[in-house]
Amino acid sequence: MALALQWQLHLPLPLPLQARPPALAAARRRQRGLLAPARRVPPLRARCCAGDAAAAEAGKAQAAARRAYPYDEIEPRWQRHWEEHRTFRTPDIGEGLDTSKPKCYILDMFPYPSGAGLHVGHPLGYTATDILSRFKRMKGFNVLHPMGWDAFGLPAEQYAIETGTHPKITTERNIERFRTQLKSLGFSYDWDREISTTEPAYYKWTQWIFLQLLKRGLAYQAEVPVNWCPALGTVLANEEVVDGVSERGGYPVIRKPMRQWMLRITSYADRLLEDLNDLNWPESIKEMQRNWIGRSKGAELVFSAVDKEGHDLGATLFVYTTRPDTIFGATYLVVAPEHVLLSSLTSEEQRAHVEEYRELAARKSELERTDLQKEKTGVFSGSYAKNPATGEIIPIWVADYVLGSYGTGAIMAVPAHDSRDHEFAVKYELPIIKVVSPPNGSCDPAEAYADDGIMINSSSTSSGLDINGMLSQDAAKEVIAWVESNGFGKKKVNYKLRDWLFARQRYWGEPFPVSYLDDTNEMVPLSEDELPLTLPELDDFTPTGTGEPPLTKATNWVSTIDPLSGKPARRETSTMPQWAGSCWYYLRFMDPKNSGILVDKAKERYWGPVDIYVGGAEHSVLHLLYARFWHKVLYDMGVVSTKEPFKCLINQGLILGEVEYTAYRDSEGRWVSADSDSSLNDCYQEKVPADKVTKVGDHYVLRDDPNVRLNARAYKMSKSRGNVINPDDVVSEYGADSLRLYEMFMGPLRDSKTWSTGGIEGVHRFLGRTWRLIVGPPLPDGSYNDGTMTTEDEPTLDQLRVLHKCIAKVTEEIDETRFNTAISAMMEFVNAAYKWETQPKSVTESFVLLLSPFAPHLAEELWFRLGHPQSLAYEQFPEAKSEYLEESKLVLPVQINGKTRGTILVDKSCSEDDVFQIAASDEKLSKYLAGKGIRKRIYVPGRILNVILDQQKAKT
Ligand code: ANZ
């Protein structure tokens, strides 16, 4: 996804860094080891200079000494093996796929291949889906686990503008890098299904879908406001505008109407809302989608425009309200500055004011206009309307807190019961009439009362409508019935969801397969057999300065002949937005090479829908909504067989940079504890390395001076903070299996987590211990024996119990996507196995299979050494046997005369006599029982043994 790494988390900023203390003081502190090195120390390999061979050798030796097992030999070997054997290729239907087996389609949100390469945030979700894919394969499922590239978009185009490098070249280079990086992590993708949204063979079908939308009336053109930057001479995407100015250069941006392609997603609003109910998605994401769709119920009311004297002007204003019950309190109307009737409603006296106001409003974003904190502004239009309920003549105003794009773009203002209207009415001295009384009778007269209540001041003999005394909700129904029978309006459902602005004035996107006849300007679609319409080559990507897209510069491409009429025509020069390609890519993975149809029906019926979809929460609204919309259109067309594309959705959490410790000093250079009363704003800040810090209770202090408390905080990884961890470095220092295991061990998949180098060393050591447990210790020269240390011994009951407990736990935790606790269970197994005298082969084999989804390279190597020439990727995942899961022994509390005196370990099958004998011979309990007469024994099997002593005898 284009924004995959633009994390949305807003983290608190650190205290502003003070002017640095004199260099000498800093140097002194550096000597004392308190100042952290300016930047993270690069990994061993990177630290060696090219020419410094001796240092390189030393570095290698150091790395080898730190490496807990030879991952650097094992991992490339198995990656080669998988590639050569196409181990993870999923055969097609009719090509050997056994469709009697259950299927599981496991999908990652495909990345935007940015120039920065992979970030450690990427492998978090990718490792999770890889574990699930490997697990499901071993559980007998046919698994579809593909990868591709969402490669159209702004950064490549901006880079092209700056450097002249064609976006295609940059994109290919970036894809190459991403692919290599992903392969180095051992992910089990079926690389034969790789797709890129920028390939004509792919976007042919994006264009095809557009033509279907056009045929169904779901694509249309409209004049809509865009972000126009006069200084840059270009239209900007929303993300390129920051606080009303261009992100690049800081030039003012205004809203300017432009002809644009729109998609009628609003026709699907109800279905997009209702079908959410059946999805296994996080509730929070469903709620975000519901809010975005924003369904509200109310009425559309009709007000006729009149002049000052009440003469009909022949114009009708429709307003949308969710509170028809408050109609008697409507003391004025407001239209949006962009309302089509505004001009005709404006009187000559007011025209100059209204025009000026309209221009001012055009410079504001919708966000700014709807900001409740901003002061409301507006201008009287000079016209009036008749309130159908009261018969009163009320003024019509224009104000930008009413949006042209919502409802009807006009409202009836009820200042007594709507806070925005109230603020406006107070400012412009418009009448405020209370029509709802709170059920308990009291409310603040200086504010709008927005809740339901009992209707007052709500009857009119002239209109015949009387709702006084009714509850708001009943009154609303009554008003709707009244307006419907008197021709003053109707019941109405409204949505916040708008139609989707589906065009960008950019080069690097899918061309629209339409053109316009030169003579009539009529729009003509390309016929389907002419697809794909390929993007023309272009050398100059700079904006045209007129707002026309860069594609206008491809003059030969733009001029065409409409094949149907033979008339000269001009091609559409805007391109599709970045979202287009990612709306349907999951379908193409099912049948990526089909040139005759978007997806083969049988393949779609087998693989659809996606069973598990994993990605960042930043895509929880738009990407998912757009993809669901297209999917529903394709469903209506019979192209897909399911109503929804993604059955289960998981959002992985954010990985924050390593915790940073900050210490404070006053101007004299003395430490100031972070919890001291004096203001830290006046202090110098110092970053303290982790080895100089210790934890006391739940806070951090200087190891050398525990009275000095430090601030500890993890920040979002960013180049400017210098806290970015590059997965390549981790792979070269610890191996891919360690990175995978660490990312899963950091904490629950869905939570935010902080990176810790100490943590990765921990899991690396665990893998090393596993390696040595099975292969044996290193030989004096550092190499290892071939084969393993396992024996052909029959496993003992205890060994089988430890193994099956681990199988049960790992299976359950993978099923529940709790990978961190699955890893803990494997660590417990290894600890237990180190205590065994022998490692029976059958137990080791099962454990290696358990480990394989998490650390596949190491597991394959061990499996091979255990005597299996084939990859373990399709071996059966071990099954936990219940007979080994039940603990046969239990800890039984023993009470003597009602007081618990100790516990004994007994076999579950023990009889009462046996249990009593064990208690009597227990060292601690025997002193209470020895020589005492027993009056009664109460034994509740599995729960308790209670012994009542014979008091008489006890005394003697
Ligand atoms: C009269 C009224 C009285 C309203 C009252 C509210 C409270 P939701 O729930 O978001 O759909 N409204 C309608 N169109 C608007 C527009 N284009 N721009 C700004 N505001 C608009 O909100 C619907 C309510 O928002 C409508 O109900 C209308 O104000 C306002 F006591 O009408 B109400």
Tab-separated table of N, CA and C and ligand atoms in Angstrom, residues 294-297 319-327 330 336 370 400-421 436 449-451 494-496, ligand 1:
chain	number	residue	atom	x	y	z
A	294	GLY	N	-21.290	6.880	7.635
A	294	GLY	CA	-22.090	7.883	8.354
A	294	GLY	C	-23.550	7.959	7.942
A	295	ARG	N	-24.254	6.855	8.158
A	295	ARG	CA	-25.667	6.836	7.773
A	295	ARG	C	-26.472	7.607	8.813
A	296	SER	N	-27.318	8.542	8.367
A	296	SER	CA	-28.216	9.202	9.321
A	296	SER	C	-29.616	9.272	8.736
A	297	LYS	N	-30.581	9.255	9.645
A	297	LYS	CA	-31.982	9.253	9.198
A	297	LYS	C	-32.636	10.577	9.539
A	319	VAL	N	-33.776	21.294	2.254
A	319	VAL	CA	-32.797	21.200	3.352
A	319	VAL	C	-32.840	19.778	3.904
A	320	TYR	N	-31.688	19.325	4.400
A	320	TYR	CA	-31.662	18.015	5.045
A	320	TYR	C	-31.554	18.223	6.544
A	321	THR	N	-32.419	17.537	7.292
A	321	THR	CA	-32.345	17.657	8.753
A	321	THR	C	-32.526	16.298	9.410
A	322	THR	N	-31.791	16.095	10.492
A	322	THR	CA	-31.989	14.875	11.274
A	322	THR	C	-32.989	15.152	12.397
A	323	ARG	N	-33.407	16.417	12.496
A	323	ARG	CA	-34.345	16.784	13.573
A	323	ARG	C	-35.584	17.493	13.025
A	324	PRO	N	-36.400	16.768	12.240
A	324	PRO	CA	-37.612	17.432	11.726
A	324	PRO	C	-38.532	17.915	12.848
A	325	ASP	N	-38.399	17.308	14.038
A	325	ASP	CA	-39.233	17.723	15.174
A	325	ASP	C	-39.017	19.194	15.542
A	326	THR	N	-37.842	19.745	15.164
A	326	THR	CA	-37.529	21.118	15.600
A	326	THR	C	-37.956	22.175	14.572
A	327	ILE	N	-38.800	21.805	13.633
A	327	ILE	CA	-39.144	22.714	12.524
A	327	ILE	C	-39.714	24.069	13.001
A	330	ALA	N	-36.987	26.678	13.517
A	330	ALA	CA	-36.126	27.081	12.392
A	330	ALA	C	-36.336	28.559	12.103
A	336	ALA	N	-24.820	26.628	1.592
A	336	ALA	CA	-23.355	26.570	1.490
A	336	ALA	C	-22.892	27.577	0.438
A	370	THR	N	-15.364	22.935	9.020
A	370	THR	CA	-16.209	22.219	9.978
A	370	THR	C	-15.590	22.189	11.378
A	400	ASP	N	-20.093	29.232	5.636
A	400	ASP	CA	-19.268	28.090	5.195
A	400	ASP	C	-19.272	26.928	6.174
A	401	TYR	N	-19.974	27.045	7.318
A	401	TYR	CA	-20.066	25.846	8.160
A	401	TYR	C	-21.056	24.848	7.565
A	402	VAL	N	-21.790	25.285	6.565
A	402	VAL	CA	-22.631	24.352	5.814
A	402	VAL	C	-21.838	23.947	4.564
A	403	LEU	N	-21.754	22.654	4.371
A	403	LEU	CA	-20.925	22.140	3.266
A	403	LEU	C	-21.797	21.838	2.053
A	404	GLY	N	-21.285	22.197	0.894
A	404	GLY	CA	-22.037	21.968	-0.334
A	404	GLY	C	-22.187	20.494	-0.640
A	405	SER	N	-21.249	19.680	-0.122
A	405	SER	CA	-21.211	18.279	-0.531
A	405	SER	C	-22.005	17.363	0.388
A	406	TYR	N	-22.602	17.884	1.442
A	406	TYR	CA	-23.346	17.006	2.344
A	406	TYR	C	-24.835	17.321	2.295
A	407	GLY	N	-25.648	16.291	2.382
A	407	GLY	CA	-27.101	16.494	2.367
A	407	GLY	C	-27.503	17.213	1.098
A	408	THR	N	-28.194	18.344	1.275
A	408	THR	CA	-28.614	19.121	0.099
A	408	THR	C	-27.793	20.394	-0.028
A	409	GLY	N	-26.812	20.561	0.888
A	409	GLY	CA	-26.000	21.784	0.853
A	409	GLY	C	-26.735	22.974	1.443
A	410	ALA	N	-27.849	22.711	2.118
A	410	ALA	CA	-28.614	23.800	2.756
A	410	ALA	C	-29.231	23.250	4.035
A	411	ILE	N	-29.387	24.106	5.026
A	411	ILE	CA	-29.979	23.640	6.289
A	411	ILE	C	-31.063	24.598	6.774
A	412	MET	N	-31.963	24.046	7.601
A	412	MET	CA	-32.823	24.947	8.370
A	412	MET	C	-32.084	25.111	9.692
A	413	ALA	N	-31.823	26.338	10.080
A	413	ALA	CA	-31.054	26.567	11.298
A	413	ALA	C	-32.000	26.655	12.485
A	414	VAL	N	-31.673	25.839	13.505
A	414	VAL	CA	-32.488	25.820	14.720
A	414	VAL	C	-31.567	26.200	15.877
A	415	PRO	N	-31.344	27.495	16.090
A	415	PRO	CA	-30.310	27.912	17.035
A	415	PRO	C	-30.541	27.468	18.477
A	416	ALA	N	-31.791	27.233	18.852
A	416	ALA	CA	-32.016	26.819	20.240
A	416	ALA	C	-31.523	25.401	20.491
A	417	HIS	N	-31.340	24.608	19.399
A	417	HIS	CA	-31.056	23.193	19.608
A	417	HIS	C	-29.871	22.659	18.812
A	418	ASP	N	-29.147	23.526	18.166
A	418	ASP	CA	-27.936	23.094	17.462
A	418	ASP	C	-26.844	24.104	17.801
A	419	SER	N	-25.708	23.609	18.287
A	419	SER	CA	-24.707	24.538	18.839
A	419	SER	C	-24.084	25.436	17.766
A	420	ARG	N	-23.902	24.888	16.557
A	420	ARG	CA	-23.315	25.733	15.495
A	420	ARG	C	-24.273	26.859	15.134
A	421	ASP	N	-25.568	26.484	14.994
A	421	ASP	CA	-26.579	27.496	14.667
A	421	ASP	C	-26.687	28.513	15.810
A	436	VAL	N	-37.791	22.533	22.212
A	436	VAL	CA	-37.677	21.248	22.923
A	436	VAL	C	-37.349	21.545	24.378
A	449	TYR	N	-29.711	23.379	23.468
A	449	TYR	CA	-30.054	22.090	24.080
A	449	TYR	C	-30.262	21.102	22.929
A	450	ALA	N	-29.311	20.189	22.749
A	450	ALA	CA	-29.308	19.370	21.529
A	450	ALA	C	-29.988	18.017	21.695
A	451	ASP	N	-30.351	17.648	22.936
A	451	ASP	CA	-30.927	16.308	23.130
A	451	ASP	C	-32.424	16.287	22.839
A	494	ASN	N	-29.485	9.778	4.863
A	494	ASN	CA	-28.324	10.451	4.296
A	494	ASN	C	-27.034	9.754	4.696
A	495	TYR	N	-26.014	9.987	3.925
A	495	TYR	CA	-24.714	9.365	4.212
A	495	TYR	C	-23.633	10.431	4.206
A	496	LYS	N	-22.648	10.239	5.089
A	496	LYS	CA	-21.488	11.137	5.062
A	496	LYS	C	-20.595	10.771	3.879
B	1	ANZ	C1	-31.968	21.083	11.873
B	1	ANZ	C2	-31.412	20.673	13.156
B	1	ANZ	C3	-31.863	20.940	14.409
B	1	ANZ	C4	-30.267	19.901	12.984
B	1	ANZ	C5	-31.172	20.422	15.499
B	1	ANZ	C6	-29.533	19.390	14.027
B	1	ANZ	C7	-29.999	19.662	15.288
B	1	ANZ	P1	-25.682	14.354	10.624
B	1	ANZ	O1	-26.145	13.631	11.850
B	1	ANZ	O2	-24.244	14.576	10.569
B	1	ANZ	O3	-26.279	13.795	9.368
B	1	ANZ	N1	-26.645	19.686	8.247
B	1	ANZ	C8	-27.334	19.171	7.216
B	1	ANZ	N2	-26.700	19.376	6.058
B	1	ANZ	C9	-25.557	20.014	6.368
B	1	ANZ	C10	-24.482	20.506	5.594
B	1	ANZ	N3	-24.452	20.364	4.285
B	1	ANZ	N4	-23.448	21.098	6.220
B	1	ANZ	C11	-23.481	21.250	7.583
B	1	ANZ	N5	-24.473	20.824	8.333
B	1	ANZ	C12	-25.522	20.208	7.758
B	1	ANZ	O4	-26.224	15.878	10.767
B	1	ANZ	C13	-27.347	16.347	10.132
B	1	ANZ	C14	-27.592	17.709	10.669
B	1	ANZ	O5	-26.504	18.548	10.297
B	1	ANZ	C15	-28.842	18.290	10.073
B	1	ANZ	O6	-29.909	18.364	11.035
B	1	ANZ	C16	-28.461	19.745	9.848
B	1	ANZ	O7	-28.824	20.406	11.036
B	1	ANZ	C17	-26.983	19.719	9.675
B	1	ANZ	F1	-31.623	20.650	16.700
B	1	ANZ	O8	-31.198	20.355	10.884
B	1	ANZ	B1	-29.996	19.732	11.524
